[in-house]
C-alpha cells in the first residue's frame, strides 16, 4: 500500500507534489519518487527529493512489502501504483515478464497487453488496460502515463482510494486531504466503475464506464454444494493474501474475523509467531472488558490464538479522536466509532512492528449481515447495492486509518471472485428467518471448519457498540456540554 498523486497543466506542480507527498507520508515511508513526461527521480526521503521545474508531474510514496522497487517505474510509459496484486508471480511466469514485484508486474503486464496498439488511440489503450486488469486478482489504484495521456484506474470494488479534481488542470491523490492541502477544494472520489483518460496536451477528460458484478444467474445448486464452493473460494482468498512476514488480524470474536484466523491456523501459520490477533475496547471506570474484548478473549483461548488487547481510557479516546476524525474527514457518529475501534487496534499492531493486517470487512454487505436485510424484499439486490456503495461508506475510512499506522489492510471478503460468487447465492442460503440467523452460508462454513457452535451462532453488535467506544463518546460529549455526539465530534474536525 502506497501513496500516489499527480498534477497536470499547472505551474504549481512541483510545490503541489511536495505538499501532497508530505501530507501522505504515512502511506509510504520507504522512499519517494516523481516523474514528468521525459524524466524520473527517486529518493529515500521526501525532503531530499529533487524535481526539475515542470507543469506535469506524477508522485509516489513507497510502502515496500515485496522487494524494493522505487516508483515511478518507467518503461515505454510510466506508472505510479498503490496496489496489492496477489497472483502477480503466477501471471508473470505465464507471460514471461520477469517482474520484480506486483507494481513492476502491473506496468509490464499493461505494456504487454498494449504492445500491438496504436499509442495515439486512447480508447484502444484504455480497452487493453482493462483486459489486463480483468486477469488480476487484487486491489489497486494507479496512473499510467503514455504518449501524452494519463490513464487512471482503481479496483472495481474501490478498496484502494483515489480522489481527483479538474478545477485547475488535472490533479489526483490517494487521499482527499492531500488535494485540499494543495488548494484543490473541489475534490471528488473516483467511482471505481469509472476510469479516466486525461489528454495532457489539450487539457481534456474522458470518463469511461466499467462493467460491474451481477446477481444473475442465481446459483441453483444444493446448499451443501454452494457452501463447499464458497468455502473453497474464501480459503483461497485468505491464503493468497498471506504475506511472507508476520501479520495481524483485526479480531472481535465475531464469525467474520474468527474464520479468517481459523483458516490462517489451518494453513499452518503459527499464532504468536506468524500472526497475532488484535482487539480494542474502551476501558471505563469499572475496568470491565467491553463485549468484543471479552468474547475475543474467549474465542482466542479456545482456538489457541495469540491475542493482544488494547484498552483505552476516556483521555485516550479524546486524544485518538483528534487524529481519527481528521483522518476520515467525517463526523458521522457510527463511522467515527468504527474508525476509533480500528485505529486503536492498529496502534497496538504498529507497536509490534506489524505492517500487514487482515480485516473481515465486506462480509456483512455480501452475505446479508445487517438487521435491515431481514426486511428486504430482494436480499441479493440489497447486497449488490451494499457492495456497490462500500467504497463510499467503509473502504476509504478503513484505508486511511490503517495507513496512518503504516499498515496495509487486506480484505479477503472483498475478493473479486468471492463477490462474483457471493452475489449469486440464493437469499435462503444467507438468511434463515425460522432460526433468526443471518450470514447463514458463512456460519455453515464455520461449522464445517470445526468451530464451536457458540462461536458460529454469535450475533455480534456493531463495532462501535461492541467496543463500547460509542458509550465513551456519549459520556465525553455530555461532560463537555454538547447536546449531541455529532456536535462534540465536529470540534475535532475543526482543529484538523
Coordinates of C-alpha atoms in Angstrom, one line a residue:
X1 CA 0.0 0.0 0.0
X2 CA 1.5 3.3 -1.1
X3 CA 0.5 6.9 -1.9
X4 CA 0.1 8.2 -5.4
X5 CA -0.5 11.7 -6.7
X6 CA -0.4 13.7 -9.9
X7 CA -0.6 17.4 -11.0
X8 CA -1.0 18.3 -14.7
X9 CA -1.2 21.6 -16.6
X10 CA -0.4 23.7 -13.5
X11 CA 2.5 25.9 -12.8
X12 CA 2.4 24.8 -9.2
X13 CA 3.0 21.1 -10.0
X14 CA 6.4 21.0 -8.2
X15 CA 5.3 22.6 -5.0
X16 CA 1.9 20.8 -5.0
X17 CA 3.7 17.4 -5.4
X18 CA 5.9 18.2 -2.4
X19 CA 2.9 19.2 -0.3
X20 CA 0.8 16.2 -1.3
X21 CA 3.6 13.6 -0.7
X22 CA 4.4 15.2 2.6
X23 CA 0.7 15.1 3.6
X24 CA 0.6 11.4 2.6
X25 CA 3.9 10.4 4.2
X26 CA 2.3 7.8 6.5
X27 CA 1.2 5.8 3.4
X28 CA 4.7 5.0 2.5
X29 CA 7.9 5.6 4.4
X30 CA 10.3 3.5 2.3
X31 CA 11.1 6.2 -0.4
X32 CA 9.6 8.8 -2.7
X33 CA 9.7 9.5 -6.4
X34 CA 8.4 11.7 -9.1
X35 CA 8.4 11.9 -12.9
X36 CA 7.4 14.0 -15.8
X37 CA 7.0 13.3 -19.5
X38 CA 10.7 12.8 -20.0
X39 CA 12.4 12.4 -16.6
X40 CA 12.3 10.3 -13.4
X41 CA 13.8 10.9 -10.0
X42 CA 13.8 8.9 -6.7
X43 CA 14.9 9.5 -3.2
X44 CA 14.8 7.6 0.2
X45 CA 13.4 10.8 1.7
X46 CA 10.8 13.3 0.6
X47 CA 13.0 16.2 1.9
X48 CA 15.9 15.2 -0.4
X49 CA 13.7 14.6 -3.4
X50 CA 14.7 16.8 -6.3
X51 CA 12.5 17.8 -9.2
X52 CA 13.0 19.9 -12.3
X53 CA 10.5 22.6 -13.0
X54 CA 7.6 21.0 -14.8
X55 CA 3.9 21.5 -15.1
X56 CA 3.1 17.8 -15.4
X57 CA 4.2 15.5 -12.6
X58 CA 3.4 12.1 -11.1
X59 CA 4.4 11.4 -7.5
X60 CA 4.7 8.4 -5.2
X61 CA 5.5 7.3 -1.7
X62 CA 6.6 3.7 -1.3
X63 CA 5.3 1.2 1.3
X64 CA 7.6 -1.8 0.3
X65 CA 6.3 -5.3 1.2
X66 CA 7.8 -7.4 -1.7
X67 CA 11.3 -6.3 -2.8
X68 CA 12.4 -2.7 -3.0
X69 CA 11.3 -1.3 -6.3
X70 CA 11.2 2.6 -6.4
X71 CA 8.4 4.3 -8.1
X72 CA 7.5 5.8 -10.5
X73 CA 8.5 2.9 -12.7
X74 CA 9.4 3.7 -16.3
X75 CA 9.4 1.5 -19.5
X76 CA 7.6 2.6 -22.6
X77 CA 5.3 4.6 -20.3
X78 CA 5.5 5.5 -16.6
X79 CA 3.4 4.3 -13.7
X80 CA 2.7 5.2 -10.1
X81 CA 0.7 2.5 -8.3
X82 CA -0.8 1.7 -5.0
X83 CA -1.5 -2.0 -5.5
X84 CA -1.7 -5.4 -4.0
X85 CA -1.8 -8.0 -6.8
X86 CA -1.9 -11.5 -5.3
X87 CA -1.4 -13.5 -8.5
X88 CA 1.4 -11.5 -9.9
X89 CA 4.0 -14.2 -9.6
X90 CA 1.8 -16.7 -11.5
X91 CA 0.9 -14.3 -14.2
X92 CA 4.5 -13.0 -14.5
X93 CA 5.6 -16.6 -15.2
X94 CA 2.8 -17.3 -17.6
X95 CA 3.6 -14.2 -19.7
X96 CA 7.3 -14.4 -19.2
X97 CA 7.5 -10.9 -17.8
X98 CA 10.3 -11.4 -15.2
X99 CA 8.6 -8.9 -12.7
X100 CA 10.3 -7.8 -9.5
X101 CA 7.1 -7.3 -7.6
X102 CA 3.4 -6.6 -8.1
X103 CA 3.9 -2.9 -9.2
X104 CA 6.6 -3.9 -11.6
X105 CA 4.4 -6.6 -12.9
X106 CA 1.5 -4.2 -13.3
X107 CA 3.3 -1.9 -15.8
X108 CA 4.9 -4.8 -17.6
X109 CA 1.6 -6.6 -18.0
X110 CA -0.2 -3.4 -19.2
X111 CA 2.6 -2.8 -21.7
X112 CA 2.4 -6.4 -22.8
X113 CA -1.3 -6.1 -23.4
X114 CA -1.0 -2.8 -25.4
X115 CA 2.2 -3.7 -27.3
X116 CA 0.4 -4.0 -30.6
X117 CA -1.9 -1.0 -30.0
X118 CA -1.6 2.4 -31.6
X119 CA -0.3 4.6 -28.7
X120 CA -2.1 7.6 -30.1
X121 CA -5.5 5.8 -29.8
X122 CA -6.5 6.3 -26.1
X123 CA -9.7 4.3 -26.4
X124 CA -7.8 1.2 -27.6
X125 CA -5.2 1.7 -24.9
X126 CA -7.9 2.0 -22.2
X127 CA -9.6 -1.1 -23.5
X128 CA -6.4 -3.1 -23.4
X129 CA -5.6 -1.9 -19.9
X130 CA -9.0 -3.1 -18.9
X131 CA -8.2 -6.6 -20.4
X132 CA -5.0 -6.8 -18.4
X133 CA -6.9 -5.8 -15.2
X134 CA -9.5 -8.5 -15.8
X135 CA -6.9 -11.2 -15.2
X136 CA -5.6 -9.7 -12.0
X137 CA -6.6 -10.8 -8.5
X138 CA -6.1 -8.0 -6.1
X139 CA -6.7 -4.3 -5.4
X140 CA -5.2 -1.2 -6.9
X141 CA -5.2 2.5 -7.8
X142 CA -2.8 3.7 -10.3
X143 CA -2.0 6.3 -13.0
X144 CA -0.2 5.2 -16.2
X145 CA 1.3 7.9 -18.4
X146 CA 2.0 7.2 -22.1
X147 CA 2.4 9.4 -25.2
X148 CA 0.7 12.5 -23.7
X149 CA -2.2 10.7 -22.0
X150 CA -2.7 9.7 -18.4
X151 CA -4.9 6.6 -17.6
X152 CA -6.3 6.4 -14.1
X153 CA -7.9 3.3 -12.6
X154 CA -8.8 1.9 -9.2
X155 CA -10.0 -1.6 -8.4
X156 CA -13.7 -2.3 -9.2
X157 CA -14.8 -2.5 -5.6
X158 CA -12.9 0.6 -4.5
X159 CA -10.6 -0.9 -1.8
X160 CA -7.8 1.4 -2.9
X161 CA -8.7 5.1 -2.7
X162 CA -8.3 7.8 -5.3
X163 CA -9.5 11.4 -5.4
X164 CA -9.3 13.8 -8.2
X165 CA -10.0 17.4 -9.2
X166 CA -10.4 19.2 -12.5
X167 CA -10.8 22.7 -11.1
X168 CA -7.3 23.7 -12.5
X169 CA -5.8 21.3 -15.0
X170 CA -6.0 17.8 -13.5
X171 CA -4.9 16.6 -10.1
X172 CA -5.4 13.4 -8.2
X173 CA -4.2 11.8 -4.9
X174 CA -4.7 8.8 -2.7
X175 CA -6.5 10.9 -0.1
X176 CA -8.8 13.9 -0.3
X177 CA -6.9 15.9 2.3
X178 CA -3.8 15.9 0.0
X179 CA -5.7 17.7 -2.7
X180 CA -7.3 20.1 -0.2
X181 CA -3.8 20.9 1.1
X182 CA -2.6 21.9 -2.3
X183 CA -5.6 24.2 -3.0
X184 CA -7.9 21.9 -4.9
X185 CA -11.0 22.4 -2.8
X186 CA -13.3 20.7 -5.3
X187 CA -12.1 17.1 -4.9
X188 CA -14.2 14.1 -5.8
X189 CA -13.7 10.4 -5.1
X190 CA -13.3 8.4 -8.3
X191 CA -16.2 6.0 -8.8
X192 CA -14.5 2.6 -9.1
X193 CA -16.8 1.8 -12.0
X194 CA -15.2 4.6 -14.0
X195 CA -11.8 5.2 -15.4
X196 CA -10.2 8.4 -16.5
X197 CA -8.2 9.2 -19.6
X198 CA -6.7 12.6 -19.5
X199 CA -5.3 14.3 -22.6
X200 CA -2.4 16.4 -21.3
X201 CA -1.8 18.4 -24.5
X202 CA -5.5 19.5 -24.8
X203 CA -6.3 19.5 -21.1
X204 CA -9.3 17.3 -21.8
X205 CA -11.0 14.5 -19.8
X206 CA -12.6 11.3 -21.0
X207 CA -14.6 9.2 -18.4
X208 CA -15.3 5.6 -19.3
X209 CA -17.8 3.2 -17.6
X210 CA -16.6 -0.2 -16.4
X211 CA -18.6 -3.4 -16.0
X212 CA -19.6 -4.4 -12.5
X213 CA -20.9 -7.7 -11.0
X214 CA -24.4 -9.1 -11.3
X215 CA -26.8 -11.1 -9.1
X216 CA -27.9 -13.3 -12.0
X217 CA -27.9 -16.1 -12.8
X218 CA -28.5 -17.2 -9.3
X219 CA -26.9 -20.5 -8.2
X220 CA -29.3 -23.4 -8.5
X221 CA -27.2 -26.0 -6.7
X222 CA -27.9 -27.6 -3.4
X223 CA -26.9 -25.7 -0.2
X224 CA -24.1 -28.0 0.7
X225 CA -22.6 -27.6 -2.8
X226 CA -22.8 -23.8 -2.6
X227 CA -21.3 -23.9 0.9
X228 CA -18.4 -26.0 -0.3
X229 CA -17.7 -23.9 -3.3
X230 CA -18.0 -20.7 -1.3
X231 CA -15.7 -22.1 1.4
X232 CA -13.0 -23.0 -1.2
X233 CA -13.0 -19.5 -2.7
X234 CA -12.9 -17.9 0.7
X235 CA -9.9 -20.1 1.9
X236 CA -8.1 -19.2 -1.3
X237 CA -8.9 -15.5 -0.9
X238 CA -7.3 -15.7 2.6
X239 CA -4.3 -17.8 1.7
X240 CA -3.4 -15.8 -1.4
X241 CA -3.2 -12.7 0.8
X242 CA -0.9 -14.1 3.5
X243 CA 2.4 -12.2 3.4
X244 CA 5.8 -13.7 3.9
X245 CA 6.3 -11.6 7.0
X246 CA 4.4 -11.7 10.4
X247 CA 0.9 -10.2 10.1
X248 CA -2.1 -9.2 12.2
X249 CA -5.8 -9.8 12.2
X250 CA -8.4 -7.3 13.4
X251 CA -10.2 -9.6 15.7
X252 CA -13.5 -9.1 17.5
X253 CA -14.5 -12.7 18.1
X254 CA -17.3 -12.4 15.5
X255 CA -17.7 -15.0 12.8
X256 CA -16.0 -12.9 10.1
X257 CA -12.7 -12.5 11.8
X258 CA -12.8 -15.8 13.6
X259 CA -13.0 -17.7 10.3
X260 CA -10.1 -15.7 8.9
X261 CA -8.0 -16.5 11.9
X262 CA -9.0 -20.2 11.8
X263 CA -8.1 -20.5 8.1
X264 CA -4.7 -19.0 8.8
X265 CA -4.1 -21.5 11.6
X266 CA -5.4 -24.3 9.4
X267 CA -2.8 -23.3 6.7
X268 CA -0.1 -24.0 9.2
X269 CA 0.5 -20.3 10.3
X270 CA 1.6 -20.2 13.9
X271 CA -0.3 -17.9 16.3
X272 CA 2.2 -15.6 18.1
X273 CA 4.9 -16.2 15.5
X274 CA 3.4 -15.9 12.1
X275 CA 0.3 -13.9 13.1
X276 CA -1.3 -12.1 16.0
X277 CA -4.9 -11.1 16.6
X278 CA -5.7 -7.6 17.8
X279 CA -8.8 -6.3 19.6
X280 CA -9.6 -2.9 21.0
X281 CA -12.1 -1.6 23.5
X282 CA -13.0 1.2 25.9
X283 CA -11.8 0.8 29.5
X284 CA -14.3 2.5 31.7
X285 CA -14.1 3.2 35.4
X286 CA -15.3 -0.3 36.2
X287 CA -12.3 -1.8 34.3
X288 CA -14.7 -4.5 32.9
X289 CA -13.9 -5.7 29.4
X290 CA -16.1 -4.5 26.6
X291 CA -18.3 -7.2 24.9
X292 CA -16.0 -7.6 21.9
X293 CA -12.8 -7.8 24.0
X294 CA -14.4 -10.3 26.4
X295 CA -15.6 -12.5 23.6
X296 CA -12.4 -12.2 21.5
X297 CA -10.5 -13.4 24.5
X298 CA -12.9 -16.3 24.9
X299 CA -12.5 -17.4 21.3
X300 CA -8.8 -16.9 21.3
X301 CA -8.3 -19.0 24.4
X302 CA -10.5 -21.8 22.9
X303 CA -8.7 -21.8 19.5
X304 CA -5.2 -21.2 20.8
X305 CA -4.8 -17.8 19.1
X306 CA -2.4 -15.2 20.3
X307 CA -4.5 -12.1 21.2
X308 CA -3.3 -8.6 22.0
X309 CA -5.8 -6.4 23.8
X310 CA -5.7 -2.7 23.6
X311 CA -7.9 -0.9 26.1
X312 CA -8.1 2.8 26.1
X313 CA -9.3 5.3 28.7
X314 CA -11.5 8.4 28.4
X315 CA -8.5 10.6 28.0
X316 CA -7.0 8.3 25.3
X317 CA -10.4 8.3 23.5
X318 CA -10.3 12.0 23.2
X319 CA -6.6 12.0 22.1
X320 CA -7.4 9.4 19.4
X321 CA -10.4 11.3 18.2
X322 CA -8.2 14.3 17.4
X323 CA -6.4 12.0 14.8
X324 CA -9.2 9.8 13.7
X325 CA -11.8 12.5 12.8
X326 CA -9.2 14.3 10.7
X327 CA -8.2 11.1 9.0
X328 CA -11.6 10.0 7.9
X329 CA -12.7 13.6 7.2
X330 CA -16.2 12.8 8.6
X331 CA -18.1 13.4 11.9
X332 CA -20.7 10.6 11.4
X333 CA -21.1 9.0 14.8
X334 CA -21.2 5.4 13.6
X335 CA -18.3 5.9 11.1
X336 CA -16.1 7.6 13.8
X337 CA -17.0 4.8 16.3
X338 CA -15.9 2.1 13.9
X339 CA -12.8 4.1 12.9
X340 CA -11.8 4.6 16.5
X341 CA -12.0 0.8 17.2
X342 CA -9.9 0.0 14.2
X343 CA -7.4 2.8 14.9
X344 CA -6.8 1.6 18.5
X345 CA -6.2 -2.0 17.3
X346 CA -3.8 -0.7 14.5
X347 CA -1.8 1.3 17.1
X348 CA -1.2 -1.9 19.1
X349 CA -0.2 -3.7 15.9
X350 CA 2.1 -0.9 14.8
X351 CA 3.8 -1.0 18.2
X352 CA 4.6 -4.7 17.5
X353 CA 6.0 -3.8 14.1
X354 CA 3.1 -5.3 12.1
X355 CA 2.8 -3.9 8.6
X356 CA 0.0 -6.1 7.2
X357 CA -3.4 -6.7 8.8
X358 CA -6.4 -8.8 7.8
X359 CA -9.9 -7.4 8.2
X360 CA -13.4 -9.0 8.0
X361 CA -14.8 -6.0 6.1
X362 CA -17.3 -6.8 3.4
X363 CA -18.8 -10.0 4.9
X364 CA -22.0 -8.2 6.2
X365 CA -22.5 -6.5 2.9
X366 CA -22.0 -9.6 0.8
X367 CA -23.9 -12.1 3.0
X368 CA -26.8 -10.0 4.4
X369 CA -25.3 -9.4 7.8
X370 CA -27.2 -6.2 8.8
X371 CA -30.5 -6.0 10.6
X372 CA -32.1 -4.1 7.6
X373 CA -31.6 -7.2 5.5
X374 CA -34.3 -9.0 7.5
X375 CA -36.9 -6.7 5.9
X376 CA -35.5 -6.9 2.4
X377 CA -37.8 -7.8 -0.4
X378 CA -34.8 -8.8 -2.6
X379 CA -31.8 -9.7 -0.4
X380 CA -29.3 -10.1 -3.2
X381 CA -30.2 -6.8 -4.8
X382 CA -29.6 -5.1 -1.4
X383 CA -26.3 -7.0 -1.1
X384 CA -25.4 -5.8 -4.6
X385 CA -26.2 -2.2 -3.6
X386 CA -24.1 -2.6 -0.4
X387 CA -21.1 -3.8 -2.3
X388 CA -21.7 -1.2 -5.0
X389 CA -21.5 1.6 -2.4
X390 CA -19.0 0.1 0.1
X391 CA -16.3 2.4 -1.2
X392 CA -18.3 5.4 0.0
X393 CA -19.1 4.0 3.4
X394 CA -16.3 1.8 4.6
X395 CA -13.2 1.2 2.5
X396 CA -11.9 4.8 2.5
X397 CA -12.3 5.0 6.2
X398 CA -10.5 1.7 6.8
X399 CA -7.7 2.5 4.4
X400 CA -6.8 5.9 5.9
X401 CA -7.0 4.6 9.5
X402 CA -4.7 1.6 8.8
X403 CA -2.3 3.6 6.6
X404 CA -1.9 6.3 9.2
X405 CA -0.2 3.5 11.2
X406 CA 1.8 2.4 8.2
X407 CA -0.3 -0.8 8.0
X408 CA -1.5 -2.4 4.8
X409 CA -5.1 -3.7 5.2
X410 CA -6.1 -6.9 3.4
X411 CA -9.8 -7.8 2.9
X412 CA -10.5 -11.4 1.7
X413 CA -14.3 -11.0 1.8
X414 CA -13.9 -8.3 -0.9
X415 CA -12.0 -10.7 -3.2
X416 CA -13.5 -10.2 -6.7
X417 CA -14.1 -13.9 -7.1
X418 CA -15.8 -14.2 -3.8
X419 CA -18.1 -11.3 -4.6
X420 CA -18.9 -12.6 -8.0
X421 CA -19.9 -15.9 -6.4
X422 CA -21.5 -14.5 -3.3
X423 CA -23.9 -12.1 -5.0
X424 CA -25.5 -15.1 -6.8
X425 CA -26.0 -17.1 -3.6
X426 CA -29.8 -17.5 -3.1
X427 CA -31.4 -15.5 -0.3
X428 CA -32.4 -18.6 1.7
X429 CA -28.7 -19.5 1.9
X430 CA -28.0 -16.2 3.6
X431 CA -30.9 -15.6 5.9
X432 CA -32.9 -18.2 7.8
X433 CA -36.0 -16.5 9.2
X434 CA -37.1 -19.5 11.2
X435 CA -33.9 -19.6 13.2
X436 CA -33.5 -15.8 13.1
X437 CA -30.0 -16.3 11.7
X438 CA -28.2 -14.2 9.1
X439 CA -25.0 -14.9 7.2
X440 CA -26.1 -18.5 7.2
X441 CA -23.7 -19.6 4.5
X442 CA -20.7 -18.3 6.4
X443 CA -21.9 -19.8 9.7
X444 CA -22.2 -23.2 8.0
X445 CA -18.7 -22.8 6.6
X446 CA -17.6 -22.2 10.2
X447 CA -19.3 -25.3 11.4
X448 CA -17.7 -27.3 8.6
X449 CA -14.3 -26.0 9.5
X450 CA -14.9 -27.2 13.1
X451 CA -15.7 -24.1 15.0
X452 CA -17.7 -24.4 18.2
X453 CA -21.4 -23.7 17.9
X454 CA -21.3 -20.8 20.3
X455 CA -18.7 -19.0 18.1
X456 CA -20.6 -19.8 14.9
X457 CA -24.0 -18.7 16.2
X458 CA -22.9 -15.4 17.9
X459 CA -24.8 -12.3 16.7
X460 CA -22.2 -9.6 17.2
X461 CA -23.0 -5.9 17.9
X462 CA -21.7 -3.3 15.5
X463 CA -18.0 -2.4 16.3
X464 CA -18.8 0.9 17.9
X465 CA -21.1 -0.7 20.4
X466 CA -19.2 -4.0 21.0
X467 CA -16.1 -2.0 21.8
X468 CA -18.1 0.5 24.0
X469 CA -16.5 3.4 22.2
X470 CA -19.9 4.8 21.4
X471 CA -20.6 4.8 25.1
X472 CA -17.4 6.7 25.7
X473 CA -18.2 9.3 23.1
X474 CA -21.7 9.8 24.6
X475 CA -20.2 10.4 28.0
X476 CA -17.5 12.7 26.8
X477 CA -20.0 14.7 24.7
X478 CA -22.2 15.1 27.8
X479 CA -19.4 16.1 30.1
X480 CA -18.2 18.7 27.6
X481 CA -21.5 20.3 27.4
X482 CA -22.5 19.3 23.9
X483 CA -26.1 18.5 23.1
X484 CA -25.3 15.8 20.6
X485 CA -22.4 13.4 19.8
X486 CA -22.1 14.9 16.3
X487 CA -21.6 18.4 17.7
X488 CA -18.9 17.0 20.0
X489 CA -17.1 15.3 17.1
X490 CA -17.2 18.4 15.0
X491 CA -14.8 20.2 17.2
X492 CA -12.1 17.7 16.3
X493 CA -12.7 18.2 12.6
X494 CA -12.4 22.0 13.0
X495 CA -9.0 21.5 14.7
X496 CA -7.6 19.5 11.8

